Coordinates of C-alpha atoms in Angstrom, one line a residue:
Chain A
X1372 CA 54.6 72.7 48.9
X1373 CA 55.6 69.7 51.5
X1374 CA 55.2 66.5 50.8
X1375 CA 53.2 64.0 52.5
X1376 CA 54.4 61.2 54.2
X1377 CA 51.7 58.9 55.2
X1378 CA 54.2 56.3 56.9
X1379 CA 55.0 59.4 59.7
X1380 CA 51.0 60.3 60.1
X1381 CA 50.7 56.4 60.7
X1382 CA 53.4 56.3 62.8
X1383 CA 52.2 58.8 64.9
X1384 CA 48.7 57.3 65.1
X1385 CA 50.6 54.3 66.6
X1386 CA 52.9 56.2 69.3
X1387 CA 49.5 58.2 70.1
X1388 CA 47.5 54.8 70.5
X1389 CA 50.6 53.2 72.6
X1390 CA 51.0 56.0 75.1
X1391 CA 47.3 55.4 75.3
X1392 CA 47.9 52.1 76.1
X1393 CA 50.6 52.4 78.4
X1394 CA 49.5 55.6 80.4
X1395 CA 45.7 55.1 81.1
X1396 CA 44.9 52.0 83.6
X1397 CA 42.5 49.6 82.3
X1398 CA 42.1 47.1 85.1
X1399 CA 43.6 46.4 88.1
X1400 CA 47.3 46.4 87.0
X1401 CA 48.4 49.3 85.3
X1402 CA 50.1 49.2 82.0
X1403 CA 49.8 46.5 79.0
X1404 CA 50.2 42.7 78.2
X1405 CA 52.4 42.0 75.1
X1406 CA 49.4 40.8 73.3
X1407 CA 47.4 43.5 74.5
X1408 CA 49.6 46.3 72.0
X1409 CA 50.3 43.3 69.3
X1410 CA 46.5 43.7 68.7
X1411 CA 46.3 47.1 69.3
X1412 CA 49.7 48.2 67.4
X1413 CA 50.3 45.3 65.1
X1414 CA 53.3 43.0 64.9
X1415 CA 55.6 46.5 64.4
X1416 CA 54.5 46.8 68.3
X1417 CA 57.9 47.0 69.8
X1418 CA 59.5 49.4 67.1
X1419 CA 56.3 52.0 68.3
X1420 CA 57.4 51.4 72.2
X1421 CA 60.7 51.8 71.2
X1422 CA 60.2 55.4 69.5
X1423 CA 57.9 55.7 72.3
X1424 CA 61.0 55.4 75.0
X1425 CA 62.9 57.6 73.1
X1426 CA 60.0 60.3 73.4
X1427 CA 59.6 60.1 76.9
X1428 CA 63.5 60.2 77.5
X1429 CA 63.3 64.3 77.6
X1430 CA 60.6 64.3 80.4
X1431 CA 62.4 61.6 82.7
X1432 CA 60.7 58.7 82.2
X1433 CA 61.2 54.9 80.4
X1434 CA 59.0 52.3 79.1
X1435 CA 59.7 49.8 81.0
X1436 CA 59.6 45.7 80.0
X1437 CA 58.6 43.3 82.7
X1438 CA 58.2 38.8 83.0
X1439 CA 54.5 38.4 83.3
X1440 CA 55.7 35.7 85.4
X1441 CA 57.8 37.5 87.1
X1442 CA 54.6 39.7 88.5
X1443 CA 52.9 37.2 89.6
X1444 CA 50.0 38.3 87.1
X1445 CA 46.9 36.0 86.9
X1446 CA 45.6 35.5 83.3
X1447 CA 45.9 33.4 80.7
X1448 CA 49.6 32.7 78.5
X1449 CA 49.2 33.7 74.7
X1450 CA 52.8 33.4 73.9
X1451 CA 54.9 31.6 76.1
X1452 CA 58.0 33.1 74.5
X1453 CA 56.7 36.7 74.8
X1454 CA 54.4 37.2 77.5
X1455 CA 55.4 40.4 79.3
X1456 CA 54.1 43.8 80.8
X1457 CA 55.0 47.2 79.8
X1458 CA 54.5 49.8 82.1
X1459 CA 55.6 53.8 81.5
X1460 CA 57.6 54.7 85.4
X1461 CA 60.0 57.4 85.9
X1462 CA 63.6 57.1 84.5
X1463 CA 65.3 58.7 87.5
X1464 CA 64.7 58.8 91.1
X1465 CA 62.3 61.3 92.9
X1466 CA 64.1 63.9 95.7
X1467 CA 62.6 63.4 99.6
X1468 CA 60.7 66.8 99.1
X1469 CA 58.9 65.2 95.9
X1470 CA 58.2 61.9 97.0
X1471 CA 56.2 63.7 100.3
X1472 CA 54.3 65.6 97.7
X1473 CA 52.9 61.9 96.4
X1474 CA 52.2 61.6 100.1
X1475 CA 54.3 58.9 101.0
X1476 CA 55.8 59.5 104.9
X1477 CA 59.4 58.9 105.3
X1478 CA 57.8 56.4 108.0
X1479 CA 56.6 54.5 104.7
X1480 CA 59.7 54.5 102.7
X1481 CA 61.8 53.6 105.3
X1482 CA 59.6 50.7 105.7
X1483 CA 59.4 49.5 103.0
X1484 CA 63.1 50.0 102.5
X1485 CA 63.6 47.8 105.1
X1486 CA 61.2 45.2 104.1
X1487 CA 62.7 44.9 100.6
X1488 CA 66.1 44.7 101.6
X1489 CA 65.4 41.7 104.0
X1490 CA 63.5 39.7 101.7
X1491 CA 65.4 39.8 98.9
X1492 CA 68.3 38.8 101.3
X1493 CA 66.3 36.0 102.5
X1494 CA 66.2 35.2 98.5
X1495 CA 62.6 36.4 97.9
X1496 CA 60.5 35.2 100.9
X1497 CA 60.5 36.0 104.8
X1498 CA 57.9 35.7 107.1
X1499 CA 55.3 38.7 108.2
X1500 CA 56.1 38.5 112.1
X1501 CA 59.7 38.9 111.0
X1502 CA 58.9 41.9 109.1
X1503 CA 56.3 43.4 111.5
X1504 CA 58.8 42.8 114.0
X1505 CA 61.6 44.5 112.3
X1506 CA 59.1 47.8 111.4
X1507 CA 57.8 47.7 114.9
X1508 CA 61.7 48.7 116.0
X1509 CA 61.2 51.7 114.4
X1510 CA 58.2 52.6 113.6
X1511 CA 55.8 51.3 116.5
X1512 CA 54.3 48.1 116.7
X1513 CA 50.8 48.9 115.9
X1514 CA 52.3 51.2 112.9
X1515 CA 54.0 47.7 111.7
X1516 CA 50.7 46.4 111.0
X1517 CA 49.3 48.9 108.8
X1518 CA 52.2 49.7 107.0
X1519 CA 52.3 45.9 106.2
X1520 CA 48.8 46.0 105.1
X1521 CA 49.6 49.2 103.2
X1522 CA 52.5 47.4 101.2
X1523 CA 50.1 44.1 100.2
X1524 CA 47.4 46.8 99.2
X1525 CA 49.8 48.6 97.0
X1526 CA 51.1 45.6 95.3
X1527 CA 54.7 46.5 96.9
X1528 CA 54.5 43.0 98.9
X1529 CA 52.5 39.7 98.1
X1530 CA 51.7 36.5 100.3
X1531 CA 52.0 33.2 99.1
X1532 CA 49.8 30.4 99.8
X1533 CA 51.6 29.0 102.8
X1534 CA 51.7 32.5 104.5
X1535 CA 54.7 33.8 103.9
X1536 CA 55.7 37.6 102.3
X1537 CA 57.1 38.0 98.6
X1538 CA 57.9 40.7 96.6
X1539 CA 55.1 41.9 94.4
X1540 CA 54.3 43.3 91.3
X1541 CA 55.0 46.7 91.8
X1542 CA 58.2 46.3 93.2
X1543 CA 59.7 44.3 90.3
X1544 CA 58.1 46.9 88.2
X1545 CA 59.3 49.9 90.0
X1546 CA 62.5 48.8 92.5
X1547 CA 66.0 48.4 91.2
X1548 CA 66.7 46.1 93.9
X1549 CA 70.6 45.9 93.2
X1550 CA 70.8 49.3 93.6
X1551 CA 69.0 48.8 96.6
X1552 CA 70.7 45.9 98.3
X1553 CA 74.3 47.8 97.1
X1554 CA 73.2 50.9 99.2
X1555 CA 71.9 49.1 101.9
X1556 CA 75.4 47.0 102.3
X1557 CA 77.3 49.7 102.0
X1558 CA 75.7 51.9 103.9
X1559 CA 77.9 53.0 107.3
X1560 CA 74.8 53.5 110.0
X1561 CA 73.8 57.2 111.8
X1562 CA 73.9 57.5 115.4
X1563 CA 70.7 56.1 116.4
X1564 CA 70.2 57.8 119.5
X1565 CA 70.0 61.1 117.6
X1566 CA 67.1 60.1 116.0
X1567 CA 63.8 61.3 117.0
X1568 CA 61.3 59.1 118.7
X1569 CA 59.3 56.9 116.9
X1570 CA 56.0 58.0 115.9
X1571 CA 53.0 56.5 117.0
X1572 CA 50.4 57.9 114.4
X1573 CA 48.3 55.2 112.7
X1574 CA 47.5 57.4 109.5
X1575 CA 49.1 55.4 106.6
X1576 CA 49.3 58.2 103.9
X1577 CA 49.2 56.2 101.6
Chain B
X729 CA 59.8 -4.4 115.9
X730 CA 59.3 -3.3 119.2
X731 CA 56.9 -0.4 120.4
X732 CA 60.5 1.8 121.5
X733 CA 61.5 1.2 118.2
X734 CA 58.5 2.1 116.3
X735 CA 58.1 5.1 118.7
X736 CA 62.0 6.3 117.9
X737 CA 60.8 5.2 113.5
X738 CA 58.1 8.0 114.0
X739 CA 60.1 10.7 115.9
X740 CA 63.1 10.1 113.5
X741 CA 60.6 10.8 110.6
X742 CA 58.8 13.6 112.3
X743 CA 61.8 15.5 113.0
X744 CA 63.1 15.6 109.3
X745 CA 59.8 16.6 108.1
X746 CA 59.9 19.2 111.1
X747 CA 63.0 20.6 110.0
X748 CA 62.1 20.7 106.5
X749 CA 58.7 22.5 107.5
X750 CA 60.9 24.9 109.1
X751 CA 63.5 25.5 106.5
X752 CA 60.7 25.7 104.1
X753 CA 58.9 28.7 106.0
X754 CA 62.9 30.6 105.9
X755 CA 62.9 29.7 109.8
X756 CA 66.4 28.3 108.9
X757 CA 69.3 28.4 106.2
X758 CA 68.7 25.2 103.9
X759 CA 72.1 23.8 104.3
X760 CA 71.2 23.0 108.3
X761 CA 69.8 20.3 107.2
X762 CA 72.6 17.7 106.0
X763 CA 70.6 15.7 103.2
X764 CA 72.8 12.8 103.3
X765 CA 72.3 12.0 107.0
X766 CA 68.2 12.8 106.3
X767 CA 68.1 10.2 103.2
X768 CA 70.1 7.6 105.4
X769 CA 68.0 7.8 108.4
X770 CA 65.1 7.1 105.7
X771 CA 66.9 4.1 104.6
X772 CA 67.5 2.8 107.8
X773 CA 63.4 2.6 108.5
X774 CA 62.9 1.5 105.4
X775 CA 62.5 -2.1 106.3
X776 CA 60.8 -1.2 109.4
X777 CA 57.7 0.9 107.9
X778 CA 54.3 -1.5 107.7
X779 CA 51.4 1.4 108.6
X780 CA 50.1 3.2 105.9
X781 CA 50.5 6.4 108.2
X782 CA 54.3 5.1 108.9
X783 CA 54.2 5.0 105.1
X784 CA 52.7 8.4 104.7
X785 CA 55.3 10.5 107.1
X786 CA 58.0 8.6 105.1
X787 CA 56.7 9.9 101.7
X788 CA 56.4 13.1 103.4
X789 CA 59.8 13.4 104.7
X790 CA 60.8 12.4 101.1
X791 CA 59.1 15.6 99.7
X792 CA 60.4 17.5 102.6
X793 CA 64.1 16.4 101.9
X794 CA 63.8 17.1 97.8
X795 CA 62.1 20.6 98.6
X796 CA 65.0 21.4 100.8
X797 CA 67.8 20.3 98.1
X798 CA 65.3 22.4 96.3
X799 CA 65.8 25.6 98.2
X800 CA 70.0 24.7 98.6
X801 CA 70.2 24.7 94.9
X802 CA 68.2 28.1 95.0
X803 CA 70.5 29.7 97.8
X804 CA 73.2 28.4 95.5
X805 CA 72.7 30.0 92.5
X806 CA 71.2 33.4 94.7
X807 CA 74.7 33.6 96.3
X808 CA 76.5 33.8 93.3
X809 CA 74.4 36.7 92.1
X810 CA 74.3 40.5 92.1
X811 CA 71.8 40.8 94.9
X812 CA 73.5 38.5 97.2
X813 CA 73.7 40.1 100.7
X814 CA 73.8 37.9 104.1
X815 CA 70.4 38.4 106.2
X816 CA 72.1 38.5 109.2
X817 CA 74.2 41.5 107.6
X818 CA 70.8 43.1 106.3
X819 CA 69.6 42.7 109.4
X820 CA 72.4 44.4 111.5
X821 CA 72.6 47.4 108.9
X822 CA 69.1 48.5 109.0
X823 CA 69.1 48.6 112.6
X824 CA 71.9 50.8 112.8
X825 CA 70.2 52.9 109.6
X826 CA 68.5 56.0 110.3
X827 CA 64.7 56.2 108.9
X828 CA 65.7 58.9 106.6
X829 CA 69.0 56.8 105.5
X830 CA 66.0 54.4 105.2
X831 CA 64.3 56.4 103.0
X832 CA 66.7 58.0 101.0
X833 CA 67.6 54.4 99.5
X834 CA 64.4 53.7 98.5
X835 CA 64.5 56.7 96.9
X836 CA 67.3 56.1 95.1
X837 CA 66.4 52.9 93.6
X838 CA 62.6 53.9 92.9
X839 CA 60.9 54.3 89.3
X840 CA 57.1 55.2 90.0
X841 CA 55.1 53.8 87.6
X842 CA 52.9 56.4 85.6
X843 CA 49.5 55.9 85.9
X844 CA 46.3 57.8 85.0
X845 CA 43.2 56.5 85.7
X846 CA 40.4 57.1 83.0
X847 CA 36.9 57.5 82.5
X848 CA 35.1 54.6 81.4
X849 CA 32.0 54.9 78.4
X850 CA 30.3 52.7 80.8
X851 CA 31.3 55.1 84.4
X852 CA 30.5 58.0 82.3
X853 CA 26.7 56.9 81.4
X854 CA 26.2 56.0 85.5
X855 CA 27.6 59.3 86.7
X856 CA 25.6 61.1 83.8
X857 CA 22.2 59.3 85.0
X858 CA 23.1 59.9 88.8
X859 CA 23.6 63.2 87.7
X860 CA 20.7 64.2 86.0
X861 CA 18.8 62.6 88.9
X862 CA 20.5 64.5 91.5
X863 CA 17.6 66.7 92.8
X864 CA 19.4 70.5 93.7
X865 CA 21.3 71.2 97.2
X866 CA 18.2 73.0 99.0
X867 CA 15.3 70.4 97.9
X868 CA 17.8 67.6 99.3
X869 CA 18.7 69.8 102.1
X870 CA 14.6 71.2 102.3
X871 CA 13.7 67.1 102.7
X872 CA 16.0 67.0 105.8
X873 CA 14.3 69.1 107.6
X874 CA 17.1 70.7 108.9
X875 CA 15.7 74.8 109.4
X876 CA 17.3 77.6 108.1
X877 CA 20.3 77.8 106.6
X878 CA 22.9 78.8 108.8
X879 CA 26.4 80.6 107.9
X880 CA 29.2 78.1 108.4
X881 CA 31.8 78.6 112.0
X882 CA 35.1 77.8 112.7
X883 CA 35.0 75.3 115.7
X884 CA 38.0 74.4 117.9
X885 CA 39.8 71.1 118.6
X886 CA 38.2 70.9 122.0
X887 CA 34.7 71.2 120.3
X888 CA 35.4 68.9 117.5
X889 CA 36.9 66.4 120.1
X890 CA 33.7 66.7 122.0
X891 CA 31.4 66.6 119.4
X892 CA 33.1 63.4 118.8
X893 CA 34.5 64.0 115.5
X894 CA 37.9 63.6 115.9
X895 CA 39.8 61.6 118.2
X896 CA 41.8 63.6 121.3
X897 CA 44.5 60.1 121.4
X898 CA 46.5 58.7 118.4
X899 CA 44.5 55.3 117.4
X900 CA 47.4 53.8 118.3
X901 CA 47.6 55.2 121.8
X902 CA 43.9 54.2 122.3
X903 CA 44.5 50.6 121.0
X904 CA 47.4 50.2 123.5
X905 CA 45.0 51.3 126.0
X906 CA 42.2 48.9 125.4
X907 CA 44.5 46.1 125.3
X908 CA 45.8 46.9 128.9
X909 CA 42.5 47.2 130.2
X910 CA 41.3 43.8 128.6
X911 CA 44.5 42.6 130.2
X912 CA 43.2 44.3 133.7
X913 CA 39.7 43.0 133.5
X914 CA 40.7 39.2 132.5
X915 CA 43.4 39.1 135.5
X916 CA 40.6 36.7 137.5
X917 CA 38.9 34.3 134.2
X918 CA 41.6 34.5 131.8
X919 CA 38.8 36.4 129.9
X920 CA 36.4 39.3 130.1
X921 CA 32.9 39.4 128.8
X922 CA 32.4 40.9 125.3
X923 CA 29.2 43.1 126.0
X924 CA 30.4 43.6 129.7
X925 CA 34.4 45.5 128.7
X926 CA 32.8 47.4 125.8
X927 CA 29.8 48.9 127.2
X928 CA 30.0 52.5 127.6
X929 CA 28.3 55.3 129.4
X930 CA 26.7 56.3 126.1
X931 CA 26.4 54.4 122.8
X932 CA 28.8 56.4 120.6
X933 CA 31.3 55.5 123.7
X934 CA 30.2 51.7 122.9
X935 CA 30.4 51.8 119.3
X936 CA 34.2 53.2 119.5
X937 CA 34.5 50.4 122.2
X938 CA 33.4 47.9 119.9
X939 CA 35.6 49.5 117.0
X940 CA 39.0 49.3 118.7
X941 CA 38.5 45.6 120.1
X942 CA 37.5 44.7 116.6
X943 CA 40.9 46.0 115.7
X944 CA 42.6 44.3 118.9
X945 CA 41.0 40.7 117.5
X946 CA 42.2 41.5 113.9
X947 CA 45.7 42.4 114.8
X948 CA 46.0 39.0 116.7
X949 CA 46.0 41.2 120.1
X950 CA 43.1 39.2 121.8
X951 CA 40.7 36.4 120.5
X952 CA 37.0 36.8 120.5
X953 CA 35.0 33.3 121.5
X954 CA 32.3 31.7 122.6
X955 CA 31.5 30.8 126.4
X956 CA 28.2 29.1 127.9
X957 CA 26.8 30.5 124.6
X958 CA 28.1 33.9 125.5
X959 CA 30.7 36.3 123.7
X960 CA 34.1 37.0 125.7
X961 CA 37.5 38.4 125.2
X962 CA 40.4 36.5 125.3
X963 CA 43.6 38.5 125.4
X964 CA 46.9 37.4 124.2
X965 CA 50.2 38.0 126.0
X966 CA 51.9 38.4 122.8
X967 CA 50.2 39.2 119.8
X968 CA 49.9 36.6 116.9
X969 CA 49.4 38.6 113.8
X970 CA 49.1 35.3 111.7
X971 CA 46.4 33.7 113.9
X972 CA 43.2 35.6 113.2
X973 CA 41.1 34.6 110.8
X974 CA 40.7 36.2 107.7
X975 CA 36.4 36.4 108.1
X976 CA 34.7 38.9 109.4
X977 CA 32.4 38.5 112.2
X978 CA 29.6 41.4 112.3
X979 CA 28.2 42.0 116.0
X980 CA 24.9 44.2 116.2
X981 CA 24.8 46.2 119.5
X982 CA 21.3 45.2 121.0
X983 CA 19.1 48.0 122.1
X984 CA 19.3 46.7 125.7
X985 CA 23.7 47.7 125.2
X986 CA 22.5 50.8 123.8
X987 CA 20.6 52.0 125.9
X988 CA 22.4 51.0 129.0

């Protein structure tokens, strides 16, 4: 006869709650607040995200620890020491042909590409016309506009109160923005002539 | 002191909180401005100041200066890091980049985040109660009126374009269009009547009319005011995508724009 081993039955109560937790959006942010799993887990909390990681490492993806501060979240500070967001994303990178079947156009990624790469070089701020300008190069003008809408409706991009364009939420949650700006610097350009002509379609697919 | 002198006090002031304004919104790199000269032209008015606004633009340029150092320290400490990469050589590089070079970076530094949305106890009730109410397809479809029931067709673009259910342009096309016409019909005022430019022969043609300016004035293209208590079009040379105002600005069509 096995034994019994109520500590691994609890356990896996816990990983089931946390996945829960993490997985299932609850509000307008996706993901949880520290306190949010201390009350729901216990104090063990990060021990169960922890074995929760190493579950998810076979089908590709992370739990992922973020500064609520660093998100720009709105709410009130429990713990000042410990006040993050954990969010379950992808561990590795998605090919072109899967990222069109999420329904992003390579119109969008370039953008935003683009967008990311020039604020974080202009140390986390830059202004919209600078961006729409930059977009409109490739892209179109009128396409500038609602991809820039599209990227502050996503949470990819946020404006500050005197105007200008930051990165939001879901880029610090989602970008590695070294790997980024290291691609991006190193990067020896195409022959732009080659490429096709820029398309004037104004359906954002995303 | 003199009125030149008080004139060259408030330009002096005004032109360091300028500058900081400007450095402030990115316009410029922080270290144009060289803080030492800034704090000394301060101390040089110092004496001078006796207005409370000559006071005020001087506390102003204060702030102005110490968000600046602000920023320099900022720039300082982002140069020596990882993600340091000149603008000007961002800029450069992603002009020559391809969009699918573009795209492929993003790609390879991008971690979706997994999210599922989920049924609420509270959006399960509400969609259990609509349901329940929901009267069958042919007693909603019998209170329409609509006749017999007819087996569906395949229709062409042509017909679906006519019928007005899709659009034969790109809405970006059309926009471009509209805005050249505004431009065409305000060569003479500077401005074109609102009811008189989107008027159409037929009100579906107005509504669309009214739809596309109502982009034009969101997307800073043209501005929509008020003249001898009437409603015209202003267009803009360039557009000025910060400009428009956030609120929106409902217009009914009367009957008489109808059914002219």
């Amino acid at each position: 006869m096995t034994e019994v081993k109520p500590e691994e039955t609890f356990y896996a109560e816990k990983l089931k709650r946390a996945a829960h937790m993490l997985f299932f959006k609850r509000g307008k942010v996706p993901g949880a607040r520290s306190w949010e799993l201390r009350s729901g887990l216990g104090k063990g909390y990060k021990e169960v995200l922890s074995q929760l990681d190493e579950f998810l490492k076979d089908l590709d993806l992370e739990v992922k620890k973020v500064e609520v501060d660093a998100l720009s979240d709105v709410g009130i500070r429990v713990d000042q020491d410990e006040d993050y967001r954990y969010f379950v994303r992808l561990k590795g990178t998605l090919t072109p042909k899967e990222a069109r079947m999420t329904g992003w156009r390579i119109d969008n990624l370039a953008a935003l590409a683009a967008c990311l790469s020039v604020i974080v070089s202009k140390q986390g701020k830059c202004e919209r016309k600078e961006l729409e300008d930059l977009i409109g190069h490739k892209a179109g003008r009128w396409r500038s506009l609602t991809l820039m809408d599209t990227f502050l409706r996503t949470g990819y991009l946020e404006e500050d109160d005197e105007g200008l364009l930051k990165l939001g939420w879901r880029t610090k949650a989602e970008m590695d923005l070294q790997s980024l700006m290291l691609l991006v610097a190193e990067s020896k350009p195409q022959s732009v002539a080659t490429e096709p002509e820029a398309i004037d379609e104004d359906q954002a697919s995303i | 002191m003199s009125s030149r002198g008080r004139t060259g006090l408030k330009r002096d002031l005004e032109d360091i909180i300028q500058t900081c304004n400007s450095i402030q919104s990115r316009q410029f790199n922080p270290f144009l401005l060289d803080v030492g000269e800034a704090l000394e032209i301060l101390r040089r008015h110092r004496d001078q100041l006796s207005s409370l606004q000559e006071h005020l633009l001087d506390m102003r340029a204060i702030t102005g200066i110490a968000r600046v150092v602000g920023l320099q320290s900022a720039r300082l400490r982002f140069q020596s890091s990882s993600l340091f990469v000149d603008p000007g050589v961002v800029r450069d590089k992603i002009g020559g980049l391809s969009r699918q070079q573009l795209a492929e970076f993003l790609l390879l530094s991008w971690h979706p985040i997994v999210e599922l949305e989920q049924l609420t106890p509270a959006a399960y009730t509400e969609a259990s109660d609509y349901w329940n109410r929901l009267l069958s397809f042919f007693e909603r479809r019998q209170r329409l009126q609509l006749g017999p029931l007819v087996a569906p067709e395949g229709a062409s673009l042509a017909e679906l374009s006519h019928a007005g259910l899709i659009e034969e342009k790109a809405f970006a096309q059309r926009l471009q269009e509209v805005w050249d016409e505004l431009h065409r019909k305000s060569e003479s005022f500077g401005f074109a009547d609102y009811w008189g430019f989107v008027q159409g022969r037929s009100f579906p043609e107005t509504v669309s009319k009214a739809q596309v300016v109502s982009f034009l004035i969101s997307y800073g293209y043209a501005d929509l005011e008020e003249k001898s208590s009437k409603l015209v079009l202003v267009p803009k040379k360039e557009p000025q995508s910060m400009a428009g105002s956030s609120l929106s600005y409902p217009i009914p069509i009367p009957r008489e724009v109808r059914v002219g």
